[in-house]
Short mmCIF file of C-alpha atoms in Angstrom, two decimals:
data_model
loop_
_atom_site.label_atom_id
_atom_site.label_comp_id
_atom_site.label_asym_id
_atom_site.label_seq_id
_atom_site.Cartn_x
_atom_site.Cartn_y
_atom_site.Cartn_z
CA MET W 8 84.39 -7.07 -66.61
CA ALA W 9 81.16 -5.63 -68.03
CA ARG W 10 80.71 -6.03 -71.77
CA ALA W 11 78.87 -3.56 -73.94
CA ILE W 12 75.77 -5.01 -75.63
CA TRP W 13 75.28 -2.08 -78.08
CA SER W 14 77.18 0.92 -79.33
CA GLY W 15 76.06 4.12 -81.00
CA SER W 16 75.77 7.78 -80.18
CA ILE W 17 73.49 10.14 -78.31
CA SER W 18 72.28 12.75 -80.76
CA PHE W 19 70.53 16.06 -80.05
CA GLY W 20 70.92 19.34 -81.89
CA LEU W 21 74.33 19.23 -83.60
CA LEU W 22 75.89 17.33 -80.70
CA ASN W 23 76.80 13.64 -81.09
CA VAL W 24 78.23 11.71 -78.15
CA PRO W 25 79.47 8.17 -78.96
CA VAL W 26 78.34 5.77 -76.21
CA LYS W 27 78.20 2.12 -75.28
CA LEU W 28 75.21 0.39 -73.68
CA TYR W 29 75.64 -1.93 -70.68
CA SER W 30 73.05 -4.01 -68.82
CA ALA W 31 72.18 -2.51 -65.42
CA VAL W 32 70.60 -5.61 -63.88
CA SER W 33 71.68 -9.19 -63.20
CA LYS W 34 68.65 -11.38 -62.61
CA GLN W 35 69.15 -14.03 -59.95
CA THR W 36 66.45 -16.40 -61.15
CA VAL W 37 66.70 -20.01 -60.00
CA ARG W 38 66.27 -22.12 -63.12
CA PHE W 39 65.13 -25.74 -63.29
CA ARG W 40 65.50 -28.45 -65.97
CA GLU W 41 62.58 -30.62 -66.98
CA LEU W 42 63.28 -34.26 -66.18
CA ARG W 43 61.34 -37.51 -66.48
CA GLU W 44 60.18 -38.72 -63.09
CA GLY W 45 61.85 -41.93 -62.14
CA ASP W 46 65.15 -41.88 -64.00
CA GLY W 47 65.84 -38.12 -64.26
CA SER W 48 66.25 -38.20 -68.06
CA ARG W 49 66.24 -34.70 -69.65
CA VAL W 50 63.01 -33.81 -71.48
CA LYS W 51 63.24 -32.08 -74.87
CA HIS W 52 60.47 -30.09 -76.57
CA LYS W 53 59.86 -30.51 -80.26
CA ARG W 54 57.92 -28.42 -82.73
CA VAL W 55 55.18 -30.59 -84.18
CA ALA W 56 52.27 -29.87 -86.56
CA GLU W 57 48.81 -30.21 -85.02
CA SER W 58 47.36 -31.83 -88.12
CA ASP W 59 49.59 -34.92 -88.26
CA GLY W 60 51.89 -34.69 -85.20
CA LYS W 61 55.00 -34.68 -87.37
CA GLU W 62 58.07 -32.67 -86.30
CA VAL W 63 58.57 -29.42 -88.29
CA PRO W 64 62.15 -28.23 -89.08
CA TYR W 65 62.83 -24.64 -88.03
CA GLU W 66 63.49 -23.53 -91.63
CA LYS W 67 59.99 -24.70 -92.58
CA ILE W 68 58.21 -22.52 -90.01
CA VAL W 69 56.59 -19.28 -91.11
CA LYS W 70 54.93 -16.50 -89.12
CA GLY W 71 51.14 -16.25 -89.17
CA TYR W 72 48.80 -13.68 -87.63
CA GLU W 73 45.38 -15.02 -86.56
CA TYR W 74 42.86 -12.36 -87.66
CA ALA W 75 39.90 -14.69 -87.09
CA PRO W 76 39.48 -18.20 -85.51
CA ASP W 77 41.78 -20.53 -87.48
CA GLN W 78 42.23 -17.85 -90.17
CA TYR W 79 45.81 -16.60 -90.65
CA VAL W 80 47.71 -14.01 -92.65
CA ILE W 81 51.16 -15.41 -93.50
CA LEU W 82 54.23 -13.16 -93.61
CA THR W 83 57.51 -14.40 -95.09
CA LYS W 84 60.88 -13.70 -93.52
CA ASP W 85 61.66 -11.25 -96.30
CA GLU W 86 58.43 -9.32 -95.68
CA LEU W 87 59.15 -9.14 -91.98
CA SER W 88 62.72 -8.05 -92.66
CA ASP W 89 61.52 -5.18 -94.85
CA LEU W 90 59.28 -3.95 -92.01
CA GLU W 91 62.05 -3.96 -89.39
CA PRO W 92 63.22 -0.48 -88.30
CA GLN W 93 66.42 0.77 -89.85
CA ARG W 94 69.42 -0.31 -87.82
CA SER W 95 70.36 3.22 -86.80
CA ARG W 96 73.17 3.63 -84.28
CA ALA W 97 71.76 6.90 -82.97
CA ILE W 98 69.92 7.51 -79.73
CA GLU W 99 67.88 10.46 -80.89
CA ILE W 100 66.76 12.76 -78.08
CA GLN W 101 63.39 14.30 -78.82
CA ASP W 102 62.51 16.12 -75.58
CA PHE W 103 63.73 17.01 -72.12
CA VAL W 104 61.15 16.65 -69.32
CA ASP W 105 60.94 16.63 -65.52
CA LEU W 106 61.33 13.19 -63.95
CA ASP W 107 58.25 13.76 -61.80
CA ASP W 108 56.20 14.08 -65.00
CA ILE W 109 56.86 10.42 -65.89
CA ASP W 110 54.69 7.84 -64.18
CA PRO W 111 56.86 4.83 -63.11
CA ILE W 112 54.41 2.54 -64.91
CA TYR W 113 56.06 3.56 -68.21
CA PHE W 114 59.56 2.38 -67.14
CA GLU W 115 60.71 -0.99 -68.36
CA GLN W 116 64.37 -2.19 -68.57
CA PRO W 117 67.37 -0.22 -67.14
CA TYR W 118 70.81 0.10 -68.74
CA TYR W 119 73.98 2.13 -68.27
CA LEU W 120 75.45 4.36 -70.96
CA GLY W 121 79.22 4.80 -70.99
CA PRO W 122 81.39 6.97 -73.24
CA ASP W 123 83.00 5.39 -76.28
CA LYS W 124 86.56 6.11 -77.33
CA GLY W 125 87.33 9.78 -77.67
CA ALA W 126 83.94 10.87 -76.19
CA ALA W 127 84.81 11.24 -72.51
CA ARG W 128 84.77 15.04 -72.48
CA ALA W 129 81.53 15.43 -74.44
CA TYR W 130 79.98 12.67 -72.27
CA ALA W 131 81.01 14.43 -69.01
CA LEU W 132 79.59 17.69 -70.34
CA LEU W 133 76.24 16.07 -71.07
CA VAL W 134 76.12 14.42 -67.64
CA GLN W 135 76.87 17.69 -65.82
CA ALA W 136 74.44 19.73 -67.91
CA MET W 137 71.62 17.25 -67.26
CA LYS W 138 72.47 17.18 -63.54
CA GLU W 139 72.23 20.94 -63.19
CA SER W 140 69.11 21.24 -65.31
CA HIS W 141 67.34 18.41 -63.40
CA LYS W 142 65.90 17.10 -66.66
CA VAL W 143 65.33 13.69 -68.22
CA ALA W 144 65.90 13.12 -71.93
CA ILE W 145 63.21 11.24 -73.86
CA ALA W 146 64.74 9.47 -76.85
CA ARG W 147 64.20 6.77 -79.51
CA PHE W 148 66.67 4.12 -80.57
CA VAL W 149 66.78 0.66 -82.19
CA LEU W 150 67.92 -2.35 -80.17
CA ARG W 151 67.65 -5.97 -81.36
CA ASN W 152 65.59 -5.00 -84.45
CA LYS W 153 62.96 -3.17 -82.35
CA GLU W 154 62.44 0.52 -81.87
CA HIS W 155 62.35 1.60 -78.25
CA LEU W 156 61.30 4.70 -76.39
CA ALA W 157 63.78 5.52 -73.62
CA ALA W 158 64.46 7.88 -70.73
CA ILE W 159 68.04 9.05 -70.16
CA ARG W 160 69.12 10.59 -66.86
CA PRO W 161 72.31 11.00 -64.89
CA MET W 162 73.20 8.82 -61.88
CA GLY W 163 76.38 9.99 -60.27
CA ASP W 164 78.91 10.44 -63.04
CA VAL W 165 77.23 8.11 -65.53
CA LEU W 166 74.11 8.20 -67.66
CA THR W 167 71.36 5.64 -67.31
CA LEU W 168 69.00 4.61 -70.10
CA THR W 169 65.66 3.01 -69.25
CA THR W 170 63.47 1.64 -72.03
CA MET W 171 59.86 2.75 -71.75
CA ARG W 172 56.44 1.44 -72.74
CA PHE W 173 54.57 3.36 -75.41
CA HIS W 174 51.37 5.07 -74.40
CA ASP W 175 49.09 2.52 -76.06
CA GLU W 176 50.84 -0.33 -74.18
CA VAL W 177 49.71 0.99 -70.78
CA THR W 178 46.19 0.18 -69.66
CA SER W 179 44.35 3.13 -68.17
CA PRO W 180 42.47 2.58 -64.89
CA GLY W 181 39.39 3.83 -66.73
CA ASP W 182 39.60 0.85 -69.08
CA LEU W 183 39.04 -1.68 -66.31
CA ASP W 184 35.21 -1.41 -66.63
CA GLY W 185 34.58 -1.40 -62.93
CA GLU W 186 36.62 -4.60 -62.35
CA VAL W 187 38.57 -2.91 -59.53
CA PHE W 188 35.45 -2.28 -57.48
CA GLU W 189 33.29 -5.27 -58.42
CA GLU W 190 30.97 -5.15 -55.42
CA GLU W 191 30.51 -1.42 -54.82
CA LYS W 192 32.26 1.88 -55.19
CA PRO W 193 33.88 2.80 -51.87
CA LYS W 194 32.49 5.74 -49.90
CA LYS W 195 34.59 8.85 -49.48
CA PRO W 196 36.86 8.39 -46.45
CA ASP W 197 36.20 10.47 -43.36
CA GLN W 198 38.68 13.36 -42.90
CA ARG W 199 39.69 12.01 -39.47
CA GLU W 200 40.49 8.64 -41.03
CA ILE W 201 42.59 10.36 -43.73
CA GLU W 202 44.58 12.31 -41.12
CA MET W 203 45.12 9.16 -39.07
CA ALA W 204 46.28 7.26 -42.21
CA LYS W 205 48.67 10.14 -43.10
CA GLN W 206 50.14 9.92 -39.57
CA LEU W 207 50.64 6.21 -39.98
CA ILE W 208 52.38 6.74 -43.35
CA GLU W 209 54.58 9.46 -41.83
CA SER W 210 55.54 7.26 -38.87
CA LEU W 211 56.67 4.51 -41.27
CA THR W 212 58.51 6.83 -43.65
CA GLY W 213 62.29 6.45 -43.99
CA ASP W 214 65.09 6.45 -46.52
CA PHE W 215 64.96 3.85 -49.27
CA LYS W 216 67.76 1.32 -48.69
CA PRO W 217 67.78 -1.30 -51.50
CA ASN W 218 70.01 -3.70 -49.56
CA SER W 219 67.34 -3.91 -46.83
CA TYR W 220 65.08 -5.94 -49.15
CA ARG W 221 65.96 -9.49 -50.14
CA ASP W 222 64.38 -12.11 -52.31
CA GLU W 223 63.40 -14.36 -49.36
CA TYR W 224 61.71 -16.93 -51.61
CA ARG W 225 64.88 -17.44 -53.66
CA GLU W 226 67.02 -17.73 -50.53
CA GLU W 227 64.71 -20.33 -49.03
CA LEU W 228 64.59 -22.22 -52.34
CA LEU W 229 68.40 -22.34 -52.50
CA ASP W 230 68.44 -23.55 -48.85
CA LEU W 231 66.06 -26.33 -49.79
CA LEU W 232 68.14 -27.33 -52.82
CA GLU W 233 71.32 -27.36 -50.74
CA SER W 234 69.66 -29.51 -48.08
CA LYS W 235 68.47 -32.05 -50.63
CA ALA W 236 71.86 -32.06 -52.39
CA ALA W 237 73.43 -32.81 -48.98
CA GLY W 238 71.11 -35.79 -48.58
CA LYS W 239 69.09 -34.34 -45.71
CA GLU W 240 65.50 -35.28 -45.05
CA VAL W 241 63.07 -32.53 -46.05
CA VAL W 242 59.91 -32.04 -43.98
CA SER W 243 57.11 -29.62 -44.94
CA ALA W 244 56.44 -26.97 -42.29
CA PRO W 245 52.83 -26.20 -41.29
CA THR W 246 51.19 -23.35 -43.16
CA GLU W 247 50.76 -20.15 -41.17
CA GLU W 248 47.19 -18.92 -41.21
CA VAL W 249 46.61 -15.19 -41.68
CA LYS W 250 45.09 -13.75 -38.54
CA PRO W 251 42.33 -11.16 -39.04
CA THR W 252 42.77 -7.81 -37.36
CA LYS W 253 41.18 -7.45 -33.92
CA ALA W 254 40.00 -3.92 -34.72
CA PRO W 255 36.21 -3.79 -35.31
CA ASP W 256 36.37 -0.96 -37.78
CA LEU W 257 38.71 1.06 -39.98
CA MET W 258 39.34 3.87 -37.50
CA ALA W 259 40.16 1.44 -34.71
CA ALA W 260 42.57 -0.39 -37.03
CA LEU W 261 44.35 2.86 -37.80
CA GLU W 262 44.59 3.85 -34.13
CA GLU W 263 45.91 0.40 -33.22
CA SER W 264 48.50 0.46 -36.03
CA LEU W 265 49.71 3.94 -35.15
CA ALA W 266 49.96 3.06 -31.47
CA ALA W 267 51.93 -0.07 -32.30
CA VAL W 268 54.46 1.96 -34.32
CA LYS W 269 54.85 4.41 -31.39
CA GLY W 270 55.20 1.58 -28.86
CA GLU W 271 51.89 2.30 -27.18
CA GLU W 272 48.87 0.19 -26.27
CA VAL W 273 45.32 1.09 -27.17
CA ALA W 274 42.98 0.74 -24.17
CA THR W 275 39.36 -0.33 -24.50
CA ASP W 276 38.31 3.32 -24.29
CA GLY W 277 40.38 4.11 -27.37
CA LYS W 278 43.09 6.07 -25.54
CA ALA W 279 46.67 5.14 -26.07
CA SER W 280 48.96 4.39 -23.14
CA LYS W 281 52.68 3.68 -23.03
CA ALA W 282 53.41 0.02 -23.44
CA LYS W 283 56.08 -1.79 -21.48
CA PRO W 284 59.26 -2.15 -23.52
CA LYS W 285 59.35 -5.51 -25.19
CA PRO W 286 62.55 -7.56 -25.45
CA LYS W 287 64.21 -7.33 -28.79
CA PRO W 288 63.47 -10.34 -31.01
CA LYS W 289 66.29 -12.75 -31.69
CA ALA W 290 67.96 -12.46 -35.06
CA LYS W 291 66.37 -14.72 -37.62
CA SER W 292 68.36 -17.33 -39.47
CA SER W 293 68.69 -17.31 -43.24
CA SER W 294 66.10 -20.05 -43.43
CA ARG W 295 62.55 -18.68 -42.98
CA SER W 296 59.11 -20.14 -43.42
CA LYS W 297 56.96 -17.10 -44.16
CA SER W 298 55.97 -17.86 -47.70
CA PRO W 299 53.50 -20.73 -48.21
CA SER W 300 55.29 -21.61 -51.45
CA SER W 301 58.62 -22.03 -49.69
CA LYS W 302 57.69 -23.90 -46.52
CA SER W 303 59.74 -27.00 -47.27
CA LYS W 304 62.62 -27.07 -44.83
CA SER W 305 65.02 -29.65 -43.57
CA SER W 306 63.96 -30.69 -40.07
CA SER W 307 67.56 -31.47 -39.20
CA SER W 308 69.29 -28.55 -40.96
CA LYS W 309 69.26 -26.31 -37.88
CA ASN W 310 70.61 -28.93 -35.44
CA ASP W 311 72.99 -30.72 -37.79
CA SER W 312 74.30 -27.82 -39.89
CA ALA W 313 77.54 -27.52 -37.89
CA ALA W 314 78.21 -31.27 -38.10
CA THR W 315 77.49 -31.57 -41.82
CA ASN W 316 78.91 -28.27 -42.94
CA THR W 317 82.34 -29.61 -43.85
CA ALA W 318 81.10 -32.85 -45.44
CA ALA W 319 78.39 -31.22 -47.51
CA GLY W 320 80.29 -28.02 -48.41
CA SER W 321 81.26 -29.14 -51.85
CA LYS W 322 77.75 -30.48 -52.60
CA LYS W 323 76.14 -27.23 -51.45
CA SER W 324 78.41 -25.14 -53.64
CA THR W 325 77.65 -27.37 -56.64
CA ALA W 326 73.85 -27.20 -56.05
CA ARG W 327 73.91 -23.38 -55.77
CA LYS W 328 75.98 -22.97 -58.95
CA LYS W 329 73.62 -25.26 -60.87
CA ALA W 330 70.55 -23.50 -59.53
CA LYS W 331 71.85 -20.16 -60.74
CA ALA W 332 72.92 -21.49 -64.16
#
């Protein structure tokens, strides 16, 4: 059961809607412990002073801001506490805007907002009104002693809240000082090239299906951990070299790409002809070797998986649980 991590109220005009905040994401990061090579002893990190190497207790540590090399301004815990934003329980809506007006670069962390006790009717009213107006609310609120800017919008019958970056936290492309185009500024594309690129984009356009995209690196890492936990020999697979395109120029590359999507072949004269239907590729197994950083595979896992499945089942389950811990 989901647990609320914050409670307060959405406030705009004279309307106050009590709400609870829930996390909208569950990160599936594979975490590792640091161990000493040889005996597997856990490694601990200690806070030590640079001047004498002695360990410093947490209560003796203060915050310092380095305003010049090795020059610090010290702030006490009381001084920092006085500067913290007031622990308001209100999500104060300041504006309503169109979603298309917000560049995705400003979005940060997503949450769900649910109604608190006695607020179901007012909450449903706000959801429906925002749905029909097609607007996004821009608000401010305090979470974990930090003031946040946030965007609130409906998703089905619930409201979502996404924390946002402030304007001065986002780097403008104009601030890159030519780092993007270090060698030379690109020439304006030819109109025929633009049209061909637009055709390629259109031919690859479809509905966004989140479940079509998987974290392949994490899956392969868990496969590797399971194989090692089962006592299998792990052999590194050869690295796949990236093959350069055969097209001699940009236009030819576009024509070749578009023809490939349409199932055609580009002849030497540049004209496309219908290609013979190719047999459908066999379904890939869960273990892949696309990423150079995840090439380590068990050479015997494919052939021996059926034989070892029962014996290593408990070990695999344990390894996966520990990896996700």
